[in-house]
Amino acid sequence: MYSKVTSGGVLGVEGLLIQVETDINDGLPMFHMVGFLSACVKEAGERVRTALKNSGFQIPPKKITINLSPADIRKEGTAYDLPIAIGIMVSMGLIPNDKIENTLIMGELGLDGRINAVSGILPVVHHAVKQGITRCLVPAENAEEAALIRNIEVIPLRTLSEAESYLNEKAVIEPAFVDVEALLDQEDMGELGDFADIKGQEILKRGMEIAAAGMHNILMTGAAGSGKSMIAKCLPTILPRLTFEESIDITKIYSVAGLLKKGQAMITKRPFRAPHHTVSAIALTGGGAIPKPGEISLSHNGVLFLDELPEFGRNVLEVMRQPLEDREVTIARIQGKYIYPAGFMLVAARNPCPCGMYPDLNKCTCTCRQIRQYNARLSRPLLDRIDINVNVRRIDCSDLLEDKRAETSAEIRERVLAAQNIQKERYRSESINFNSQLDGKRTKQYISLGRAEQELVREAFEHTELSARGYNRVLKIARTIADLAGSIGIHEEHLKEALFFRYQNLTEETEGNMQYKGMKGGDRYGV
């Protein structure tokens, strides 16, 4: 007898439906599985046979053929155990065929018939709803995760016997329910600190505010102990809360990577990933024999913090160039192409020299050659993709002793949220949300300069190493600064501040050429 059960798999971070076809016929007793299967899927045969036996269901001594369709897509993981078992039971006549119509089934089987949790439930259920599936049977541990998707009935199952009883209407199981709004309101930023705890560093705080408002990449250069890591960890506290759509996108990535904690149905905080500088290129971008998302994709809609940037391997840093531009990671394998989202905000920090004490010549022990070699580890194409640069000064003792009230993260977040709302309204007809996502064509469409502003940019082009990419990034930073100020147009003060934050970390001769027209930012900050 023939049966077909709908299951699902993951390609990249997107789900796809897999049809589990079962045929039981007379012939030499055997259990044969086909359909471009990985080793762990091929092993499902032994798990399923033993689980059925230990659950009280005897498999007949006949030829059993299992096909996972479409056959040109490689099948990975253990989520096909339960649908294979259900398909065999339908073919044996133990479950009516109409009971599995329009139903998605996923789960791993233990030898005792227990149904264990699997990775990647959320993207599969999300895709299944779009295909018209109205019910899904999943492991109880994955039920809350699957219930995040609306318009589908999620049935939590614990054992194979329970699945058979439910499908034969011998038992009633209440569908899982998750209060999404309550989950999103559970945001807890307490462990990340607050901007009010940071003494001094007003220029750095301003740079972080601009970066957060437009989701611009930012690089901090300063001596050891000047507060770079501390303020980076506080950055998520001034970013707006996740929307439901953003949360689903992030949760899908973490579900595929198997990083959802037990009892955690949804990612409700913006990711903050800080890999060590010994991280490999594959761990950063994703990939492997069985491709998985890397740190870049795990930072989607959040922050990727790279401390001690020059200490990362050159090849590791260079692989970030494409994701920074395209906002996605593409991994090619023989069995297919995997695309992972990479809409992250890069926050990087570095010391000015190997010992970290330059420009204090009384403490710095590095030679000029060592400093040049240290900074040469970062290629110009990579630095050109970082919008904002901030030179971080050592904190004065007077700043530490001063009992002056500083702005809290909540106060800064209000301005950031207002600026982002302006951007979302401006780009409501586009596929982007922030100024940093503007490409060349859209930059020309949405950003225009007056005569005085054009003259200022022309002088900057003549006196600095401003490239075509750098020119567009200056315009995008200036647009964000204008949005923070609530200005419809971009004025000279916005461009000056944009040029100041764009070129703080360039060579000494470039920095010296930028002292005209207030680009050093002295008038604004009193430094």
JSON list of C-alpha atoms in Angstrom, two decimals, residues 3-4 14 17 30 100 123 126 201 276 288 294 296 303 307 325 354 358 375 403 407 420 433 444 450 462 476 484 494:
[
{"chain": "A", "resi": 3, "resn": "SER", "atom": "CA", "xyz": [1.09, 6.61, 1.35]},
{"chain": "A", "resi": 4, "resn": "LYS", "atom": "CA", "xyz": [2.49, 10.14, 1.30]},
{"chain": "A", "resi": 14, "resn": "GLU", "atom": "CA", "xyz": [14.55, 29.01, 4.43]},
{"chain": "A", "resi": 17, "resn": "LEU", "atom": "CA", "xyz": [8.50, 20.89, 1.98]},
{"chain": "A", "resi": 30, "resn": "MET", "atom": "CA", "xyz": [13.88, -5.23, 3.44]},
{"chain": "A", "resi": 100, "resn": "ILE", "atom": "CA", "xyz": [-2.69, 13.24, 7.52]},
{"chain": "A", "resi": 123, "resn": "PRO", "atom": "CA", "xyz": [11.55, 28.20, 9.01]},
{"chain": "A", "resi": 126, "resn": "HIS", "atom": "CA", "xyz": [6.80, 29.45, 8.25]},
{"chain": "A", "resi": 201, "resn": "GLN", "atom": "CA", "xyz": [33.72, 60.21, 25.77]},
{"chain": "A", "resi": 276, "resn": "HIS", "atom": "CA", "xyz": [37.32, 36.06, 19.64]},
{"chain": "A", "resi": 288, "resn": "GLY", "atom": "CA", "xyz": [31.22, 23.69, 6.85]},
{"chain": "A", "resi": 294, "resn": "GLY", "atom": "CA", "xyz": [28.18, 31.85, 11.02]},
{"chain": "A", "resi": 296, "resn": "ILE", "atom": "CA", "xyz": [27.79, 37.25, 10.67]},
{"chain": "A", "resi": 303, "resn": "VAL", "atom": "CA", "xyz": [25.50, 43.99, 16.32]},
{"chain": "A", "resi": 307, "resn": "ASP", "atom": "CA", "xyz": [37.48, 43.69, 19.34]},
{"chain": "A", "resi": 325, "resn": "GLU", "atom": "CA", "xyz": [28.00, 45.26, 0.69]},
{"chain": "A", "resi": 354, "resn": "PRO", "atom": "CA", "xyz": [50.65, 46.78, 19.11]},
{"chain": "A", "resi": 358, "resn": "TYR", "atom": "CA", "xyz": [50.39, 55.34, 21.27]},
{"chain": "A", "resi": 375, "resn": "ASN", "atom": "CA", "xyz": [47.79, 49.06, 10.89]},
{"chain": "A", "resi": 403, "resn": "ASP", "atom": "CA", "xyz": [29.44, 63.65, 39.40]},
{"chain": "A", "resi": 407, "resn": "GLU", "atom": "CA", "xyz": [22.27, 60.86, 29.25]},
{"chain": "A", "resi": 420, "resn": "GLN", "atom": "CA", "xyz": [14.67, 55.49, 12.23]},
{"chain": "A", "resi": 433, "resn": "ASN", "atom": "CA", "xyz": [14.74, 50.66, 6.03]},
{"chain": "A", "resi": 444, "resn": "LYS", "atom": "CA", "xyz": [21.12, 60.01, -5.90]},
{"chain": "A", "resi": 450, "resn": "GLY", "atom": "CA", "xyz": [22.44, 72.68, -2.09]},
{"chain": "A", "resi": 462, "resn": "GLU", "atom": "CA", "xyz": [40.23, 67.76, -3.61]},
{"chain": "A", "resi": 476, "resn": "LYS", "atom": "CA", "xyz": [24.48, 58.70, 3.94]},
{"chain": "A", "resi": 484, "resn": "LEU", "atom": "CA", "xyz": [18.51, 63.01, 14.09]},
{"chain": "A", "resi": 494, "resn": "HIS", "atom": "CA", "xyz": [25.52, 68.02, 8.85]}
]
